[in-house]
mmCIF file with all atom_site columns, C-alpha atoms in Angstrom:
data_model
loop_
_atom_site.group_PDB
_atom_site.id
_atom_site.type_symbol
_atom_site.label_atom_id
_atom_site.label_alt_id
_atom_site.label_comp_id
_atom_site.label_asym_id
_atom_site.label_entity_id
_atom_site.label_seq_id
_atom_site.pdbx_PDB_ins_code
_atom_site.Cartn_x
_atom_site.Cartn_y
_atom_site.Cartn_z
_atom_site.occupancy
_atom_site.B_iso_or_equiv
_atom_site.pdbx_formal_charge
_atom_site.auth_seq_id
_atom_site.auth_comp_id
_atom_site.auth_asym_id
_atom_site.auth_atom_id
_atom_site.pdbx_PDB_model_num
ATOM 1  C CA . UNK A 1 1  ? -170.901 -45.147 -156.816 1.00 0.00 ? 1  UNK A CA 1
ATOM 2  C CA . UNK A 1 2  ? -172.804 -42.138 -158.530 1.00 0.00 ? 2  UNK A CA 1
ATOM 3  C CA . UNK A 1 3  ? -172.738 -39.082 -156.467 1.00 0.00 ? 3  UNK A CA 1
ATOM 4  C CA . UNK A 1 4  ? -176.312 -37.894 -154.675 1.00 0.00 ? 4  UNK A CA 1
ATOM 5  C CA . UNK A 1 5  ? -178.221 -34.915 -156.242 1.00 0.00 ? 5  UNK A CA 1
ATOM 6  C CA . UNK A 1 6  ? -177.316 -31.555 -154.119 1.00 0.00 ? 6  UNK A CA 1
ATOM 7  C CA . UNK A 1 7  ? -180.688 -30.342 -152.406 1.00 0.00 ? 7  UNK A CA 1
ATOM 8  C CA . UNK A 1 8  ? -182.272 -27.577 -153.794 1.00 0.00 ? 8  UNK A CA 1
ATOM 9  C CA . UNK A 1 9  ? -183.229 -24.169 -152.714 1.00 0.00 ? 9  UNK A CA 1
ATOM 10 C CA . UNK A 1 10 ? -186.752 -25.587 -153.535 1.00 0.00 ? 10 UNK A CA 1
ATOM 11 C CA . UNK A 1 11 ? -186.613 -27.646 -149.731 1.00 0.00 ? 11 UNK A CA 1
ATOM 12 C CA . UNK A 1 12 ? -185.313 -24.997 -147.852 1.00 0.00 ? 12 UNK A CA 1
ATOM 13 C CA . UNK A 1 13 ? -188.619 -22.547 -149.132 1.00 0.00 ? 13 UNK A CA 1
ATOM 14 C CA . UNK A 1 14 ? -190.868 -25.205 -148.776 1.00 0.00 ? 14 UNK A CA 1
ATOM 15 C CA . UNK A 1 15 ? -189.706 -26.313 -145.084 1.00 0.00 ? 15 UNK A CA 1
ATOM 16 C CA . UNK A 1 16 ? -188.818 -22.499 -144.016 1.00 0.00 ? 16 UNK A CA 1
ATOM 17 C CA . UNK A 1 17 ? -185.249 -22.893 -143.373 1.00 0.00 ? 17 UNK A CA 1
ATOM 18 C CA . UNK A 1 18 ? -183.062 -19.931 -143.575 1.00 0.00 ? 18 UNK A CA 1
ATOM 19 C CA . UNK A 1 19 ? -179.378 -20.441 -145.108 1.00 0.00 ? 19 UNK A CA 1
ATOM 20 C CA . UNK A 1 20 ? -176.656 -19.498 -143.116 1.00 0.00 ? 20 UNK A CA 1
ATOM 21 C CA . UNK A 1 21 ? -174.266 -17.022 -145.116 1.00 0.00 ? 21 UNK A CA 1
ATOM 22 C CA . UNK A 1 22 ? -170.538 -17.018 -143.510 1.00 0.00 ? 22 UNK A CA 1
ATOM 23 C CA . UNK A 1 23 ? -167.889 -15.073 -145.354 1.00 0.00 ? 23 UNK A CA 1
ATOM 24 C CA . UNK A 1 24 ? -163.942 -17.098 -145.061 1.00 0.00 ? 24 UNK A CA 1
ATOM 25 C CA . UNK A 1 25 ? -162.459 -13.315 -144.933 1.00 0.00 ? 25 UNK A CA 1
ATOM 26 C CA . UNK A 1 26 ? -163.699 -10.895 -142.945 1.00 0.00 ? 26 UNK A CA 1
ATOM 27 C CA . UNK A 1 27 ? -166.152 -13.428 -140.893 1.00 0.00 ? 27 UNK A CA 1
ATOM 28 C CA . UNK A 1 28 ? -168.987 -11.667 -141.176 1.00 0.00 ? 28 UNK A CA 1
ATOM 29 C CA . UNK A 1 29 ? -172.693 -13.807 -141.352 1.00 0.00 ? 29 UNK A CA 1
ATOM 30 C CA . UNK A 1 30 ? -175.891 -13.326 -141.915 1.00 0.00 ? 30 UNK A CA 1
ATOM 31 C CA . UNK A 1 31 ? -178.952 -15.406 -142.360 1.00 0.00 ? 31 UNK A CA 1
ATOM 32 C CA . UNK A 1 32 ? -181.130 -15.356 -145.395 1.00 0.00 ? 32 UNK A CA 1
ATOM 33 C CA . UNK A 1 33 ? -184.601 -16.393 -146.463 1.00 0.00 ? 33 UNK A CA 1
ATOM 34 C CA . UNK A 1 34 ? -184.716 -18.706 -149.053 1.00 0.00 ? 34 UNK A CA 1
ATOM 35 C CA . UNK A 1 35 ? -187.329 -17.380 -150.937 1.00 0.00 ? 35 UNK A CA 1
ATOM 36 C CA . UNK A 1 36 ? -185.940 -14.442 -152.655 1.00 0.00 ? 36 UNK A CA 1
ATOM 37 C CA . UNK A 1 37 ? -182.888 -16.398 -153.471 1.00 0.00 ? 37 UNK A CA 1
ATOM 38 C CA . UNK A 1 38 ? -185.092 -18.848 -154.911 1.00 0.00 ? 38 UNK A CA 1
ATOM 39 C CA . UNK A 1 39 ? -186.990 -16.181 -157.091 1.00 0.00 ? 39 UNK A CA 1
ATOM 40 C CA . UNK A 1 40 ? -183.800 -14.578 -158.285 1.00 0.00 ? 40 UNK A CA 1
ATOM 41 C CA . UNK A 1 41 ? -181.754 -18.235 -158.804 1.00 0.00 ? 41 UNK A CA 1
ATOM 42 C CA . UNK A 1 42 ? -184.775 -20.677 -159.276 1.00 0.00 ? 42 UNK A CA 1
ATOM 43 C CA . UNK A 1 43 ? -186.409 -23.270 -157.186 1.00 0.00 ? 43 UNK A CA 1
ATOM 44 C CA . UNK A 1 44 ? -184.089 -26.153 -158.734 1.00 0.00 ? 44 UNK A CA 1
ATOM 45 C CA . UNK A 1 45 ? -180.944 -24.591 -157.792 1.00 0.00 ? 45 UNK A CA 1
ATOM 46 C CA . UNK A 1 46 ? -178.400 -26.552 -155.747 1.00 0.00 ? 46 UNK A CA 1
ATOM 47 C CA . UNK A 1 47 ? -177.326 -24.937 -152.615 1.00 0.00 ? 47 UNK A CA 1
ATOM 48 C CA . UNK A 1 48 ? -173.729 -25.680 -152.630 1.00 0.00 ? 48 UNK A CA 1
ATOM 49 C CA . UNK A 1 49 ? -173.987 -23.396 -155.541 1.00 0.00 ? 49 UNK A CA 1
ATOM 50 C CA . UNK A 1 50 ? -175.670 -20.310 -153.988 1.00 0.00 ? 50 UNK A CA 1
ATOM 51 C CA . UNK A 1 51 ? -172.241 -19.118 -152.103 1.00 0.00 ? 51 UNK A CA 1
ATOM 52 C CA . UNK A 1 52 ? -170.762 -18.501 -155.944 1.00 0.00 ? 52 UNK A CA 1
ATOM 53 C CA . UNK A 1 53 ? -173.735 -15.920 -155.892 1.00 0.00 ? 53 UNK A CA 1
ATOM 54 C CA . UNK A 1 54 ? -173.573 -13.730 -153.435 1.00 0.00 ? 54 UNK A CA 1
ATOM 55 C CA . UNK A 1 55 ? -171.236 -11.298 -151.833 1.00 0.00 ? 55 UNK A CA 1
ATOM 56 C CA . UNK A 1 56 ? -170.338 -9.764  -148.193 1.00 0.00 ? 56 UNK A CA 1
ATOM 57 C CA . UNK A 1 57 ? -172.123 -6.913  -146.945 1.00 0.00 ? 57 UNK A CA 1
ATOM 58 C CA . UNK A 1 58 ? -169.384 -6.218  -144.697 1.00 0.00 ? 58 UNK A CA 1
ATOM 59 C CA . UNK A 1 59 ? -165.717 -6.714  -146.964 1.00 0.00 ? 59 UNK A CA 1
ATOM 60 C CA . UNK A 1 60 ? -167.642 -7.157  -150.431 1.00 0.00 ? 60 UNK A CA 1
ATOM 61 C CA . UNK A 1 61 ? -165.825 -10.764 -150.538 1.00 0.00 ? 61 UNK A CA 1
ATOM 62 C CA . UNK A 1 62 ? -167.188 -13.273 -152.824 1.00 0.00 ? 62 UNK A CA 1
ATOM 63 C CA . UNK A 1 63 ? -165.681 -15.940 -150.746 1.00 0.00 ? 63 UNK A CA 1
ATOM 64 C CA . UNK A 1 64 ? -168.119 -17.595 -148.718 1.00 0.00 ? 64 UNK A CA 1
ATOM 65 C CA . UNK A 1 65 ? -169.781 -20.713 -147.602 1.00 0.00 ? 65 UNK A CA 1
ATOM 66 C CA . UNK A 1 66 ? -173.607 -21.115 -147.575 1.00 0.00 ? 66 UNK A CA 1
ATOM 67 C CA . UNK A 1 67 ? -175.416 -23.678 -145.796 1.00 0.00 ? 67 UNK A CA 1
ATOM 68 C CA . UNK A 1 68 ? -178.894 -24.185 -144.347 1.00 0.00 ? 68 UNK A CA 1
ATOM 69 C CA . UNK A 1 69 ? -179.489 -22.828 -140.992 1.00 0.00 ? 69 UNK A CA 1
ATOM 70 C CA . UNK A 1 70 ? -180.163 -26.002 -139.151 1.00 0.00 ? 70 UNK A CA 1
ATOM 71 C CA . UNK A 1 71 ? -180.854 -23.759 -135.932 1.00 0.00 ? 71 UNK A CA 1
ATOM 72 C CA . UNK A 1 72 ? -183.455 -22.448 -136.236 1.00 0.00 ? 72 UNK A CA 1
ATOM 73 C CA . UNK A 1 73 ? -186.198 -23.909 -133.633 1.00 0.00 ? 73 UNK A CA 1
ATOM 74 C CA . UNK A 1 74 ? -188.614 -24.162 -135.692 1.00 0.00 ? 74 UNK A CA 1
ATOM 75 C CA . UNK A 1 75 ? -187.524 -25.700 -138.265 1.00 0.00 ? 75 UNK A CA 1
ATOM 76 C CA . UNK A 1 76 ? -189.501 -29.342 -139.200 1.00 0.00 ? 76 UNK A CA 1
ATOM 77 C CA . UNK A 1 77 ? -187.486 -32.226 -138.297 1.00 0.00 ? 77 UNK A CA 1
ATOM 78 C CA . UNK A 1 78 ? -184.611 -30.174 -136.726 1.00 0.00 ? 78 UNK A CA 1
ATOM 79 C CA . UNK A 1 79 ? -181.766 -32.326 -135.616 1.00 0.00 ? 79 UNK A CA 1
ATOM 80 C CA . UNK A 1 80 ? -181.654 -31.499 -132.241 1.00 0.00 ? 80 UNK A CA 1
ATOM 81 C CA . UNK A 1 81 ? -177.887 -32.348 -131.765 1.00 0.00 ? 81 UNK A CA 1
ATOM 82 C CA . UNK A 1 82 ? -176.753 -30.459 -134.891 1.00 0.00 ? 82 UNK A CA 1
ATOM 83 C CA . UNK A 1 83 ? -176.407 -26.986 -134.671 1.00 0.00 ? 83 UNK A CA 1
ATOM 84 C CA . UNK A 1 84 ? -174.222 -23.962 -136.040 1.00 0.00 ? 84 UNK A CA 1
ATOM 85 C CA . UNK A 1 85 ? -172.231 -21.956 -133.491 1.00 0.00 ? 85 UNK A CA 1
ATOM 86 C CA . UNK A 1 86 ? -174.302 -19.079 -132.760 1.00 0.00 ? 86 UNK A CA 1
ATOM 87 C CA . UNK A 1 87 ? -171.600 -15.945 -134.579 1.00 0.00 ? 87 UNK A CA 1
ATOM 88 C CA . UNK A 1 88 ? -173.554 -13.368 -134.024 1.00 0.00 ? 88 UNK A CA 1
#
């Protein structure tokens, strides 16, 4: 069974979804608009790959995870059992 194609940064500009920036060290988070990202990376890039792109504001870290922000209310389509623990 082929793997599915990772969504792109393209779907998170064009349905206004912020990603959701968490770094594994220091904990620190942040949300980010897509669109800049997108600019900088390119409308075709994965997300998964994003978090090898950016760095901590806090610690500097590079290790982080990225993922979109799923709670934002209003957000098309929002699942409204899924949601993100609110860090901040």
């Amino acid at each position: 069974m082929e793997k599915p194609e990772p969504a792109r940064l393209s779907f998170l500009v064009e349905e206004k979804i912020r990603l959701f920036v968490y770094c594994v060290d220091c904990h620190h988070n942040a949300m980010l608009d897509a669109g800049p990202i997108a600019e900088r990376l390119g409308a075709d890039f994965p997300i998964p790959q994003v978090a090898k792109h950016v760095r901590c504001a806090a610690c500097g870290s590079r290790h982080a995870t990225v993922n979109p922000y799923w709670n934002d209310e209003d957000v098309p389509g929002r699942p409204i059992l899924y949601s993100y623990p609110d860090f901040g």
